[in-house]
Each structure stands twice: as C-alpha cells, then as structure tokens.
Amino acid sequence: MKKLLLASAAVLATTAAYADGHSPVKLGVILGFTGPLESLAPQMAAGAEMAMAEVSESGLLLDGVTVESVRGDSTCIDAAAATSAAERLITGDGVSGIVGADCSGVTGAILQNVALPNGVVMISPSATSPGLSTAEDNGLFFRTAPSDARQGVIMTEILLEQGINSVALTYTNNDYGKGLADSFQSAYEAAGGEVTISAAHEDGKADYSAEVGALSAAGGDRLVVAGYVDQGGSGIVRAALDSGAFDTFHFPDGMISQALVDNFGDEIDGSTGQNPGTDSPGAMLYQEMASAADYDGSSPFSAEAYDAAALIMLAMQAAGSTDPAAYKDAVMGVANAPGEQILPGELGKALQILKDGGDIDYVGASAVELIGPGESAGNYREVTFADGDLQVVGYR
C-alpha cells in the first residue's frame, strides 16, 4: 500500500475522457500544511491520496482513467493565501475537484472566490462552521465532517453528564471558533448549564496571561478551549496551567491531536473532549489500511479525507464524466442509500457496480451519510485524558 501511494501520482492511462488521450484526472488536496493544524494535515492528505491510489490501481474509473493528487497549502487561517493556492490548482493545474479545504474560514473563501466562479466541486473533510450549511454554493460544496451545530449538542451532553454545570469558554477569533462557541453556548444554556464568560483569543501570541486572567476571574468548573492545537489553543492551556487558573479542560475537534498529548502529557489528566469519529467496521478497516501504509488513520479527519476523495471519484463514475457540472449532482446519490454498502478498500468494487448500472451506498471510513445541504449527519468520538495519554471512552 505504501508503494501504491508513492506511485499513484506518476501513473498515466489512456482514456477517451480527455482530448489528448493520456492525461490523468487531477484532484486538488488543499489543507493547512503550514499553520495551526499542520500536525493533522499529513494524515489527512495521506487518507485522500490513499483513495486516489486505490482507484487508480483498480483501472475501473471511466474505463481506465487514473487519478493524480495536486497539493495546495491553505495555511488554515490566511484566506488570501488559500484563495491563491486554489486558483493555481484550478487554472494552472486543471484539477477537476478539490478535497478541502480544512479550516472553515479559508474553505468559505475558496468556495466563494474560486470554486463557485469556476464551477469546481469541493468536499471538505474538516470545515465545520454552521455558516457553511447555508452558504451559496450552486450545489458544488459538500463536507464529510458534521456541522458544529451538532458538535455543540455533543459537548453539552458530555459536560452535563459529568456534572460540569458551569464553564468558562474561549475560542479562536475566526469563523470556526465563533460558530462553534455560539452553537455550544446556545445548547449548553438551553440544557441548564452556565457559560460564565465567552471570550475570543487571537492566534500567534507569545503570552496569553491576560486572556486567562479574564477567564479565571469569571470562573467555572472547567475551561472549554475552542481553538487550534498548534496555535493559540495550546497557548491558552499553557497559561492556564502555569497560573493555576484551571487544571482541567474540555477540548473540541480543533484541539484533539497527538500534539496535545505531546504538549501537556499528564498535566491535563481529567480533561475531556470530542472529535468526529466512529467505531464502525469501516473506521476499523481504514485504520488497518493506514497502518499498513505507515500513517495514523485514527488522526482526526483522516478518515473523512479518504471519504471526501472517494465520493468525488465515485460521483464521476456515476455521472460518466469528470466534469464537475455533471458529477456534482451524483454526490448525494453515491453517498446514501439505496444501494450496496461500500467500505474502505472496496472502491474498485463500487466503480464496477456503477459501471454496470447498479447503485451504491458509500459508508466508507467515517460512516458517511450526507444530509440537508450535503454535510455529514455527525458521529463523534468521546475522549478523556488520563495517565498522560488520550483515551477513547465512547462514541455518539
């Protein structure tokens, strides 16, 4: 599998789908290879590219089309840089679809400024802002991650079940952070919890003592940190621990990573969190495939990235075209019932069923079910921190 991943971008095949008869179809992979989620991006990209390699190896996409990955750096936080990267992929490299972006703000910028004007399909594995549910997209935007409107409810359930009835809340000052903070506060207060303070923090600061001072003054049974693990979120945690303001935390998806354990070890024992995830057979199978390919398939949003790439390619097969204007209307059909259920490693099987005129229900690595505006219905992995490590305690 590792050799397959490395070789996939170099494979060429003859296909009537292209005028020159030789070019592979190109898919963009736009993720924050630098920036506040850079520790997650390599596993996400590996997931997307594993799906591409699997399809190329099958030789069944549109009678022999192979798939090539072209990467772009979203930076996660710089909308101008992300837009420029997307423009290069579309106008320069000629990609027929985009896996990405990752963070909500840059995803929205790429959608409105590049994908929508050029008519290119985007499937994000990790952009979770509720605002994206109602964004103008002309049927081009999907996401295999659930909206933070759902995450806010899950967070509320976890905290109240643990007897945490009041929290201080800090969030990164962007679309993701504000959307998640608002969703959580609304759900938590409606269920009887108290948010003592909801305060934004900026990424990139060397000192967060002032922010933590305000959070500490407001009080609360736990500090909820809706930030980024490779940026201000970890800065807030460090300042809180050093000052003694808080010693337990609740971490949403942007903070859940091995980097969090590496940063703090047993200093955050007793803390909790959640991120999109499932214990479905497809998830376990995907993690085994990833392990064989020498990357961590349990890393947040890696499974969702595999599924995002898979859905684009399966929609192409269902539509009989690599033109986004044609295959965008097939995404929901291949993602949902009715049809034969498809798990990771079965993309060749799915392509053959579609070629033969049959139906598929792509379950994939993250138990995909797309609802409403083309977003995941939402499964979450509940975690706790004990003995200096992250431990999975359940799924919701």
mmCIF file of C-alpha atoms in Angstrom:
data_model
loop_
_atom_site.group_PDB
_atom_site.id
_atom_site.type_symbol
_atom_site.label_atom_id
_atom_site.label_comp_id
_atom_site.label_asym_id
_atom_site.label_seq_id
_atom_site.Cartn_x
_atom_site.Cartn_y
_atom_site.Cartn_z
ATOM 1 C CA MET A 1 0.000 0.000 0.000
ATOM 2 C CA LYS A 2 2.844 2.384 0.803
ATOM 3 C CA LYS A 3 4.401 1.762 -2.610
ATOM 4 C CA LEU A 4 0.971 2.257 -4.164
ATOM 5 C CA LEU A 5 0.608 5.675 -2.526
ATOM 6 C CA LEU A 6 4.039 6.778 -3.688
ATOM 7 C CA ALA A 7 3.489 5.611 -7.228
ATOM 8 C CA SER A 8 -0.063 6.808 -7.789
ATOM 9 C CA ALA A 9 0.788 10.353 -8.860
ATOM 10 C CA ALA A 10 3.130 9.081 -11.565
ATOM 11 C CA VAL A 11 0.741 6.648 -13.243
ATOM 12 C CA LEU A 12 -0.691 7.603 -16.648
ATOM 13 C CA ALA A 13 -3.512 5.912 -18.542
ATOM 14 C CA THR A 14 -5.228 6.221 -21.905
ATOM 15 C CA THR A 15 -8.804 7.476 -21.707
ATOM 16 C CA ALA A 16 -11.393 8.821 -24.084
ATOM 17 C CA ALA A 17 -12.432 11.259 -21.379
ATOM 18 C CA TYR A 18 -9.505 13.540 -22.320
ATOM 19 C CA ALA A 19 -8.714 15.140 -25.616
ATOM 20 C CA ASP A 20 -5.049 14.124 -25.603
ATOM 21 C CA GLY A 21 -5.978 10.564 -24.633
ATOM 22 C CA HIS A 22 -3.297 10.287 -21.964
ATOM 23 C CA SER A 23 -3.805 12.697 -19.061
ATOM 24 C CA PRO A 24 -4.942 11.519 -15.637
ATOM 25 C CA VAL A 25 -7.706 13.346 -13.830
ATOM 26 C CA LYS A 26 -6.260 15.674 -11.196
ATOM 27 C CA LEU A 27 -7.757 16.311 -7.787
ATOM 28 C CA GLY A 28 -6.616 19.154 -5.577
ATOM 29 C CA VAL A 29 -5.822 18.497 -1.917
ATOM 30 C CA ILE A 30 -5.943 21.859 -0.137
ATOM 31 C CA LEU A 31 -5.041 21.585 3.540
ATOM 32 C CA GLY A 32 -3.111 23.561 6.131
ATOM 33 C CA PHE A 33 0.301 22.013 5.597
ATOM 34 C CA THR A 34 1.521 25.070 7.485
ATOM 35 C CA GLY A 35 -0.378 26.870 10.228
ATOM 36 C CA PRO A 36 -2.383 25.963 13.316
ATOM 37 C CA LEU A 37 -3.455 22.485 12.136
ATOM 38 C CA GLU A 38 -0.239 21.446 10.412
ATOM 39 C CA SER A 39 0.123 18.431 12.712
ATOM 40 C CA LEU A 40 -3.116 16.989 11.277
ATOM 41 C CA ALA A 41 -2.626 17.770 7.579
ATOM 42 C CA PRO A 42 -0.179 14.955 6.671
ATOM 43 C CA GLN A 43 -2.579 12.237 7.855
ATOM 44 C CA MET A 44 -5.500 13.925 6.127
ATOM 45 C CA ALA A 45 -3.610 14.197 2.842
ATOM 46 C CA ALA A 46 -2.469 10.581 3.145
ATOM 47 C CA GLY A 47 -6.087 9.495 3.504
ATOM 48 C CA ALA A 48 -7.241 11.354 0.411
ATOM 49 C CA GLU A 49 -4.302 10.105 -1.611
ATOM 50 C CA MET A 50 -4.826 6.508 -0.485
ATOM 51 C CA ALA A 51 -8.312 6.637 -2.008
ATOM 52 C CA MET A 52 -6.876 8.052 -5.246
ATOM 53 C CA ALA A 53 -4.232 5.329 -5.393
ATOM 54 C CA GLU A 54 -6.866 2.667 -4.777
ATOM 55 C CA VAL A 55 -8.996 3.936 -7.663
ATOM 56 C CA SER A 56 -6.013 4.278 -9.997
ATOM 57 C CA GLU A 57 -4.875 0.746 -9.214
ATOM 58 C CA SER A 58 -8.340 -0.641 -9.998
ATOM 59 C CA GLY A 59 -8.269 0.696 -13.567
ATOM 60 C CA LEU A 60 -12.050 0.975 -13.447
ATOM 61 C CA LEU A 61 -12.685 4.724 -13.284
ATOM 62 C CA LEU A 62 -14.248 5.717 -16.600
ATOM 63 C CA ASP A 63 -12.601 2.787 -18.399
ATOM 64 C CA GLY A 64 -9.075 3.399 -17.208
ATOM 65 C CA VAL A 65 -8.685 6.972 -16.003
ATOM 66 C CA THR A 66 -6.072 7.312 -13.249
ATOM 67 C CA VAL A 67 -6.077 9.982 -10.576
ATOM 68 C CA GLU A 68 -3.293 12.355 -9.589
ATOM 69 C CA SER A 69 -3.132 14.413 -6.408
ATOM 70 C CA VAL A 70 -2.011 18.034 -6.565
ATOM 71 C CA ARG A 71 -1.450 19.629 -3.168
ATOM 72 C CA GLY A 72 -2.049 23.203 -2.109
ATOM 73 C CA ASP A 73 -1.416 24.878 1.243
ATOM 74 C CA SER A 74 -4.497 26.533 2.737
ATOM 75 C CA THR A 75 -2.466 27.726 5.774
ATOM 76 C CA CYS A 76 -5.806 27.234 7.605
ATOM 77 C CA ILE A 77 -6.010 30.935 8.522
ATOM 78 C CA ASP A 78 -4.858 33.095 5.575
ATOM 79 C CA ALA A 79 -7.804 33.487 3.186
ATOM 80 C CA ALA A 80 -5.717 35.261 0.543
ATOM 81 C CA ALA A 81 -3.067 32.539 0.517
ATOM 82 C CA ALA A 82 -5.704 29.810 0.406
ATOM 83 C CA THR A 83 -7.516 31.517 -2.451
ATOM 84 C CA SER A 84 -4.268 31.862 -4.379
ATOM 85 C CA ALA A 85 -3.482 28.177 -3.858
ATOM 86 C CA ALA A 86 -6.928 27.184 -5.114
ATOM 87 C CA GLU A 87 -6.636 29.441 -8.168
ATOM 88 C CA ARG A 88 -3.325 27.794 -9.044
ATOM 89 C CA LEU A 89 -4.805 24.323 -8.730
ATOM 90 C CA ILE A 90 -7.831 25.143 -10.870
ATOM 91 C CA THR A 91 -6.435 27.455 -13.552
ATOM 92 C CA GLY A 92 -2.854 26.200 -13.605
ATOM 93 C CA ASP A 93 -3.024 22.516 -12.752
ATOM 94 C CA GLY A 94 -6.518 21.922 -14.086
ATOM 95 C CA VAL A 95 -7.949 19.970 -11.173
ATOM 96 C CA SER A 96 -11.442 18.543 -11.629
ATOM 97 C CA GLY A 97 -12.335 18.649 -7.944
ATOM 98 C CA ILE A 98 -10.957 19.658 -4.561
ATOM 99 C CA VAL A 99 -10.587 17.716 -1.339
ATOM 100 C CA GLY A 100 -10.629 20.560 1.174
ATOM 101 C CA ALA A 101 -10.179 22.972 2.485
ATOM 102 C CA ASP A 102 -9.657 22.249 6.152
ATOM 103 C CA CYS A 103 -10.480 25.279 8.315
ATOM 104 C CA SER A 104 -13.856 26.929 7.892
ATOM 105 C CA GLY A 105 -12.780 30.478 7.069
ATOM 106 C CA VAL A 106 -10.434 29.542 4.242
ATOM 107 C CA THR A 107 -12.939 26.967 2.992
ATOM 108 C CA GLY A 108 -15.587 29.642 2.657
ATOM 109 C CA ALA A 109 -13.145 31.983 0.921
ATOM 110 C CA ILE A 110 -12.124 29.343 -1.624
ATOM 111 C CA LEU A 111 -15.746 28.394 -2.235
ATOM 112 C CA GLN A 112 -16.948 31.926 -2.897
ATOM 113 C CA ASN A 113 -13.891 33.321 -4.690
ATOM 114 C CA VAL A 114 -12.638 30.361 -6.694
ATOM 115 C CA ALA A 115 -14.725 27.186 -6.711
ATOM 116 C CA LEU A 116 -18.079 28.838 -7.314
ATOM 117 C CA PRO A 117 -16.944 31.131 -10.168
ATOM 118 C CA ASN A 118 -15.097 28.237 -11.825
ATOM 119 C CA GLY A 119 -17.748 25.612 -11.187
ATOM 120 C CA VAL A 120 -15.488 23.199 -9.281
ATOM 121 C CA VAL A 121 -16.716 20.683 -6.701
ATOM 122 C CA MET A 122 -15.266 20.907 -3.171
ATOM 123 C CA ILE A 123 -15.649 18.272 -0.465
ATOM 124 C CA SER A 124 -14.149 19.359 2.840
ATOM 125 C CA PRO A 125 -13.169 16.724 5.400
ATOM 126 C CA SER A 126 -12.979 19.131 8.323
ATOM 127 C CA ALA A 127 -14.612 22.558 7.815
ATOM 128 C CA THR A 128 -17.324 22.559 10.469
ATOM 129 C CA SER A 129 -18.713 26.114 10.739
ATOM 130 C CA PRO A 130 -22.535 26.151 10.816
ATOM 131 C CA GLY A 131 -22.391 29.094 8.412
ATOM 132 C CA LEU A 132 -21.265 26.781 5.617
ATOM 133 C CA SER A 133 -24.600 24.966 5.773
ATOM 134 C CA THR A 134 -26.333 27.944 4.177
ATOM 135 C CA ALA A 135 -23.511 29.303 2.008
ATOM 136 C CA GLU A 136 -24.315 29.909 -1.648
ATOM 137 C CA ASP A 137 -22.669 27.004 -3.460
ATOM 138 C CA ASN A 138 -24.673 26.133 -6.586
ATOM 139 C CA GLY A 139 -24.587 22.506 -5.468
ATOM 140 C CA LEU A 140 -20.773 22.384 -5.563
ATOM 141 C CA PHE A 141 -19.894 22.171 -1.851
ATOM 142 C CA PHE A 142 -20.095 19.137 0.421
ATOM 143 C CA ARG A 143 -18.408 18.062 3.638
ATOM 144 C CA THR A 144 -17.784 14.698 5.232
ATOM 145 C CA ALA A 145 -17.472 16.381 8.634
ATOM 146 C CA PRO A 146 -20.588 17.411 10.556
ATOM 147 C CA SER A 147 -21.582 20.983 11.320
ATOM 148 C CA ASP A 148 -20.579 22.436 14.668
ATOM 149 C CA ALA A 149 -24.274 22.897 15.342
ATOM 150 C CA ARG A 150 -24.148 19.163 16.063
ATOM 151 C CA GLN A 151 -20.854 19.366 17.966
ATOM 152 C CA GLY A 152 -22.303 21.950 20.329
ATOM 153 C CA VAL A 153 -25.004 19.482 21.342
ATOM 154 C CA ILE A 154 -22.483 16.657 21.838
ATOM 155 C CA MET A 155 -20.267 18.871 24.000
ATOM 156 C CA THR A 156 -23.257 19.802 26.122
ATOM 157 C CA GLU A 157 -24.207 16.163 26.677
ATOM 158 C CA ILE A 158 -20.677 15.146 27.689
ATOM 159 C CA LEU A 159 -20.158 18.006 30.136
ATOM 160 C CA LEU A 160 -23.538 17.797 31.840
ATOM 161 C CA GLU A 161 -23.330 14.023 32.168
ATOM 162 C CA GLN A 162 -20.079 14.569 34.068
ATOM 163 C CA GLY A 163 -21.697 17.077 36.385
ATOM 164 C CA ILE A 164 -19.950 20.095 34.829
ATOM 165 C CA ASN A 165 -22.643 22.737 35.239
ATOM 166 C CA SER A 166 -20.607 25.890 34.594
ATOM 167 C CA VAL A 167 -17.744 26.589 32.208
ATOM 168 C CA ALA A 168 -15.570 29.416 31.009
ATOM 169 C CA LEU A 169 -15.291 29.443 27.217
ATOM 170 C CA THR A 170 -12.557 30.760 24.943
ATOM 171 C CA TYR A 171 -12.494 30.450 21.163
ATOM 172 C CA THR A 172 -10.162 31.290 18.326
ATOM 173 C CA ASN A 173 -11.305 34.518 16.707
ATOM 174 C CA ASN A 174 -12.432 33.243 13.295
ATOM 175 C CA ASP A 175 -15.408 31.600 11.590
ATOM 176 C CA TYR A 176 -14.711 28.203 13.102
ATOM 177 C CA GLY A 177 -14.192 29.409 16.644
ATOM 178 C CA LYS A 178 -17.111 31.839 16.726
ATOM 179 C CA GLY A 179 -19.520 29.390 15.099
ATOM 180 C CA LEU A 180 -18.620 26.595 17.488
ATOM 181 C CA ALA A 181 -18.697 28.858 20.548
ATOM 182 C CA ASP A 182 -22.152 30.174 19.650
ATOM 183 C CA SER A 183 -23.511 26.679 18.935
ATOM 184 C CA PHE A 184 -22.150 25.295 22.170
ATOM 185 C CA GLN A 185 -23.275 28.188 24.365
ATOM 186 C CA SER A 186 -26.786 28.027 22.941
ATOM 187 C CA ALA A 187 -27.082 24.277 23.520
ATOM 188 C CA TYR A 188 -25.426 24.313 26.949
ATOM 189 C CA GLU A 189 -27.519 27.151 28.349
ATOM 190 C CA ALA A 190 -30.700 25.681 26.918
ATOM 191 C CA ALA A 191 -29.907 22.479 28.825
ATOM 192 C CA GLY A 192 -29.362 24.363 32.090
ATOM 193 C CA GLY A 193 -25.599 24.947 32.051
ATOM 194 C CA GLU A 194 -23.922 28.294 32.693
ATOM 195 C CA VAL A 195 -21.282 29.892 30.478
ATOM 196 C CA THR A 196 -19.562 32.338 32.818
ATOM 197 C CA ILE A 197 -17.667 34.078 30.006
ATOM 198 C CA SER A 198 -17.276 33.617 26.242
ATOM 199 C CA ALA A 199 -14.104 35.336 25.083
ATOM 200 C CA ALA A 200 -12.187 35.269 21.810
ATOM 201 C CA HIS A 201 -8.431 34.812 21.635
ATOM 202 C CA GLU A 202 -6.103 35.625 18.776
ATOM 203 C CA ASP A 203 -3.663 33.069 17.392
ATOM 204 C CA GLY A 204 0.041 33.754 17.158
ATOM 205 C CA LYS A 205 0.588 35.449 20.526
ATOM 206 C CA ALA A 206 3.509 34.660 22.799
ATOM 207 C CA ASP A 207 1.642 35.423 26.025
ATOM 208 C CA TYR A 208 -1.969 34.566 26.917
ATOM 209 C CA SER A 209 -1.845 35.546 30.571
ATOM 210 C CA ALA A 210 -4.283 38.443 30.114
ATOM 211 C CA GLU A 211 -6.852 36.234 28.391
ATOM 212 C CA VAL A 212 -6.507 33.555 31.067
ATOM 213 C CA GLY A 213 -6.814 36.200 33.791
ATOM 214 C CA ALA A 214 -10.229 37.209 32.468
ATOM 215 C CA LEU A 215 -11.338 33.596 32.144
ATOM 216 C CA SER A 216 -10.179 32.827 35.674
ATOM 217 C CA ALA A 217 -11.977 35.839 37.112
ATOM 218 C CA ALA A 218 -15.248 34.663 35.567
ATOM 219 C CA GLY A 219 -14.744 31.169 36.998
ATOM 220 C CA GLY A 220 -16.318 27.866 36.037
ATOM 221 C CA ASP A 221 -15.942 24.156 36.709
ATOM 222 C CA ARG A 222 -13.911 23.678 33.541
ATOM 223 C CA LEU A 223 -12.336 25.741 30.744
ATOM 224 C CA VAL A 224 -13.594 24.986 27.225
ATOM 225 C CA VAL A 225 -10.886 25.757 24.654
ATOM 226 C CA ALA A 226 -12.326 26.011 21.139
ATOM 227 C CA GLY A 227 -9.004 26.724 19.471
ATOM 228 C CA TYR A 228 -6.204 25.167 17.444
ATOM 229 C CA VAL A 229 -3.769 22.719 18.954
ATOM 230 C CA ASP A 230 -0.780 24.099 17.041
ATOM 231 C CA GLN A 231 -1.588 27.710 17.868
ATOM 232 C CA GLY A 232 -3.422 29.816 20.439
ATOM 233 C CA GLY A 233 -5.403 26.956 21.929
ATOM 234 C CA SER A 234 -2.278 25.365 23.340
ATOM 235 C CA GLY A 235 -1.051 28.805 24.413
ATOM 236 C CA ILE A 236 -4.225 29.281 26.459
ATOM 237 C CA VAL A 237 -3.822 25.871 28.093
ATOM 238 C CA ARG A 238 -0.181 26.531 28.979
ATOM 239 C CA ALA A 239 -1.005 29.906 30.544
ATOM 240 C CA ALA A 240 -3.921 28.412 32.496
ATOM 241 C CA LEU A 241 -1.778 25.593 33.865
ATOM 242 C CA ASP A 242 1.159 27.824 34.734
ATOM 243 C CA SER A 243 -1.039 30.300 36.580
ATOM 244 C CA GLY A 244 -3.156 27.662 38.299
ATOM 245 C CA ALA A 245 -6.309 29.224 36.877
ATOM 246 C CA PHE A 246 -7.652 25.903 35.546
ATOM 247 C CA ASP A 247 -6.329 22.373 35.695
ATOM 248 C CA THR A 248 -8.979 20.570 33.631
ATOM 249 C CA PHE A 249 -10.275 21.459 30.195
ATOM 250 C CA HIS A 250 -12.740 20.433 27.534
ATOM 251 C CA PHE A 251 -11.376 20.208 24.013
ATOM 252 C CA PRO A 252 -13.423 20.344 20.778
ATOM 253 C CA ASP A 253 -12.135 18.898 17.498
ATOM 254 C CA GLY A 254 -9.564 21.574 16.635
ATOM 255 C CA MET A 255 -7.622 20.662 19.774
ATOM 256 C CA ILE A 256 -7.798 16.862 19.586
ATOM 257 C CA SER A 257 -4.464 15.576 18.325
ATOM 258 C CA GLN A 258 -1.409 13.650 19.411
ATOM 259 C CA ALA A 259 0.231 17.076 19.566
ATOM 260 C CA LEU A 260 -1.978 17.919 22.563
ATOM 261 C CA VAL A 261 -0.651 14.886 24.434
ATOM 262 C CA ASP A 262 2.893 15.708 23.367
ATOM 263 C CA ASN A 263 2.489 19.283 24.604
ATOM 264 C CA PHE A 264 0.988 18.594 28.012
ATOM 265 C CA GLY A 265 1.148 14.907 28.963
ATOM 266 C CA ASP A 266 -0.336 14.237 32.397
ATOM 267 C CA GLU A 267 -0.774 17.966 33.110
ATOM 268 C CA ILE A 268 -4.235 17.748 31.506
ATOM 269 C CA ASP A 269 -5.322 14.475 33.119
ATOM 270 C CA GLY A 270 -9.033 14.638 33.917
ATOM 271 C CA SER A 271 -9.799 16.738 30.840
ATOM 272 C CA THR A 272 -12.275 15.665 28.179
ATOM 273 C CA GLY A 273 -13.132 16.290 24.547
ATOM 274 C CA GLN A 274 -14.624 15.040 21.329
ATOM 275 C CA ASN A 275 -13.950 15.000 17.612
ATOM 276 C CA PRO A 276 -15.743 13.493 14.607
ATOM 277 C CA GLY A 277 -15.262 9.741 14.576
ATOM 278 C CA THR A 278 -16.987 6.379 14.605
ATOM 279 C CA ASP A 279 -16.339 2.832 15.707
ATOM 280 C CA SER A 280 -17.970 1.435 12.572
ATOM 281 C CA PRO A 281 -16.427 -1.526 10.722
ATOM 282 C CA GLY A 282 -15.302 0.885 8.022
ATOM 283 C CA ALA A 283 -13.395 3.002 10.529
ATOM 284 C CA MET A 284 -11.537 -0.004 11.893
ATOM 285 C CA LEU A 285 -10.757 -1.260 8.395
ATOM 286 C CA TYR A 286 -9.469 2.149 7.331
ATOM 287 C CA GLN A 287 -7.173 2.372 10.334
ATOM 288 C CA GLU A 288 -5.695 -1.017 9.434
ATOM 289 C CA MET A 289 -5.132 0.147 5.855
ATOM 290 C CA ALA A 290 -3.494 3.350 7.078
ATOM 291 C CA SER A 291 -1.247 1.456 9.456
ATOM 292 C CA ALA A 292 -0.063 -0.720 6.577
ATOM 293 C CA ALA A 293 0.735 2.478 4.678
ATOM 294 C CA ASP A 294 2.732 3.892 7.612
ATOM 295 C CA TYR A 295 0.473 6.706 8.722
ATOM 296 C CA ASP A 296 -2.046 7.201 11.536
ATOM 297 C CA GLY A 297 -5.582 6.593 10.302
ATOM 298 C CA SER A 298 -7.024 7.434 13.720
ATOM 299 C CA SER A 299 -5.753 11.010 13.424
ATOM 300 C CA PRO A 300 -8.666 13.490 13.334
ATOM 301 C CA PHE A 301 -10.254 13.994 9.916
ATOM 302 C CA SER A 302 -8.003 11.486 8.140
ATOM 303 C CA ALA A 303 -10.913 9.088 7.577
ATOM 304 C CA GLU A 304 -13.091 11.994 6.439
ATOM 305 C CA ALA A 305 -10.416 12.949 3.879
ATOM 306 C CA TYR A 306 -10.353 9.407 2.460
ATOM 307 C CA ASP A 307 -14.126 9.593 2.153
ATOM 308 C CA ALA A 308 -14.086 13.049 0.544
ATOM 309 C CA ALA A 309 -11.771 11.877 -2.234
ATOM 310 C CA ALA A 310 -13.707 8.640 -2.661
ATOM 311 C CA LEU A 311 -17.021 10.465 -3.067
ATOM 312 C CA ILE A 312 -15.640 12.719 -5.795
ATOM 313 C CA MET A 313 -14.349 9.768 -7.817
ATOM 314 C CA LEU A 314 -17.462 7.646 -7.305
ATOM 315 C CA ALA A 315 -19.650 10.569 -8.371
ATOM 316 C CA MET A 316 -17.551 10.892 -11.534
ATOM 317 C CA GLN A 317 -18.185 7.243 -12.308
ATOM 318 C CA ALA A 318 -21.911 7.546 -11.618
ATOM 319 C CA ALA A 319 -22.163 10.576 -13.891
ATOM 320 C CA GLY A 320 -19.864 9.151 -16.551
ATOM 321 C CA SER A 321 -17.831 12.343 -16.542
ATOM 322 C CA THR A 322 -15.033 14.191 -14.775
ATOM 323 C CA ASP A 323 -16.825 17.499 -15.418
ATOM 324 C CA PRO A 324 -17.943 18.974 -12.068
ATOM 325 C CA ALA A 325 -21.072 20.365 -13.715
ATOM 326 C CA ALA A 326 -22.095 16.785 -14.441
ATOM 327 C CA TYR A 327 -20.887 14.840 -11.426
ATOM 328 C CA LYS A 328 -21.891 17.312 -8.699
ATOM 329 C CA ASP A 329 -25.448 16.013 -8.934
ATOM 330 C CA ALA A 330 -24.289 12.432 -8.336
ATOM 331 C CA VAL A 331 -22.512 13.002 -4.999
ATOM 332 C CA MET A 332 -25.569 12.630 -2.769
ATOM 333 C CA GLY A 333 -26.700 9.539 -4.661
ATOM 334 C CA VAL A 334 -23.473 7.588 -4.219
ATOM 335 C CA ALA A 335 -23.158 8.686 -0.574
ATOM 336 C CA ASN A 336 -26.552 7.457 0.606
ATOM 337 C CA ALA A 337 -28.951 4.512 0.383
ATOM 338 C CA PRO A 338 -30.273 2.700 -1.535
ATOM 339 C CA GLY A 339 -27.502 0.541 -2.910
ATOM 340 C CA GLU A 340 -24.800 -1.907 -1.920
ATOM 341 C CA GLN A 341 -22.803 -0.681 1.049
ATOM 342 C CA ILE A 342 -19.170 0.173 0.264
ATOM 343 C CA LEU A 343 -16.344 0.158 2.824
ATOM 344 C CA PRO A 344 -12.711 1.321 2.573
ATOM 345 C CA GLY A 345 -10.724 -0.880 0.215
ATOM 346 C CA GLU A 346 -13.824 -1.561 -1.890
ATOM 347 C CA LEU A 347 -13.630 1.401 -4.262
ATOM 348 C CA GLY A 348 -12.881 -0.859 -7.243
ATOM 349 C CA LYS A 349 -15.956 -2.910 -6.398
ATOM 350 C CA ALA A 350 -18.024 0.276 -6.213
ATOM 351 C CA LEU A 351 -16.737 1.509 -9.562
ATOM 352 C CA GLN A 352 -17.709 -1.793 -11.193
ATOM 353 C CA ILE A 353 -21.216 -1.712 -9.707
ATOM 354 C CA LEU A 354 -21.720 1.817 -11.021
ATOM 355 C CA LYS A 355 -20.308 0.868 -14.416
ATOM 356 C CA ASP A 356 -22.821 -1.959 -14.594
ATOM 357 C CA GLY A 357 -25.688 0.427 -13.822
ATOM 358 C CA GLY A 358 -26.146 -0.528 -10.178
ATOM 359 C CA ASP A 359 -26.496 1.597 -7.043
ATOM 360 C CA ILE A 360 -24.102 2.005 -4.134
ATOM 361 C CA ASP A 361 -24.418 3.330 -0.600
ATOM 362 C CA TYR A 362 -20.949 4.602 0.278
ATOM 363 C CA VAL A 363 -20.386 4.028 4.003
ATOM 364 C CA GLY A 364 -16.642 4.499 3.882
ATOM 365 C CA ALA A 365 -14.277 5.179 6.755
ATOM 366 C CA SER A 366 -16.494 7.626 8.649
ATOM 367 C CA ALA A 367 -19.946 6.003 8.255
ATOM 368 C CA VAL A 368 -20.877 8.581 5.643
ATOM 369 C CA GLU A 369 -24.446 9.788 5.484
ATOM 370 C CA LEU A 370 -24.961 13.152 3.826
ATOM 371 C CA ILE A 371 -27.969 15.202 4.888
ATOM 372 C CA GLY A 372 -29.531 18.538 4.001
ATOM 373 C CA PRO A 373 -27.023 20.740 2.188
ATOM 374 C CA GLY A 374 -24.590 17.868 1.622
ATOM 375 C CA GLU A 375 -22.915 17.514 5.009
ATOM 376 C CA SER A 376 -22.304 14.629 7.389
ATOM 377 C CA ALA A 377 -25.082 13.751 9.800
ATOM 378 C CA GLY A 378 -22.428 13.563 12.518
ATOM 379 C CA ASN A 379 -20.761 10.836 14.546
ATOM 380 C CA TYR A 380 -18.382 11.784 17.376
ATOM 381 C CA ARG A 381 -15.606 10.096 19.306
ATOM 382 C CA GLU A 382 -15.591 10.948 23.029
ATOM 383 C CA VAL A 383 -12.156 11.123 24.653
ATOM 384 C CA THR A 384 -10.637 11.678 28.057
ATOM 385 C CA PHE A 385 -7.091 12.299 29.187
ATOM 386 C CA ALA A 386 -5.602 10.007 31.817
ATOM 387 C CA ASP A 387 -2.113 8.798 32.720
ATOM 388 C CA GLY A 388 -0.643 11.297 30.290
ATOM 389 C CA ASP A 389 -2.461 9.906 27.275
ATOM 390 C CA LEU A 390 -5.599 10.333 25.180
ATOM 391 C CA GLN A 391 -8.131 7.565 25.761
ATOM 392 C CA VAL A 392 -11.259 6.893 23.696
ATOM 393 C CA VAL A 393 -14.191 6.249 26.033
ATOM 394 C CA GLY A 394 -17.139 6.086 23.650
ATOM 395 C CA TYR A 395 -18.916 7.195 20.511
ATOM 396 C CA ARG A 396 -22.002 9.317 19.985
#
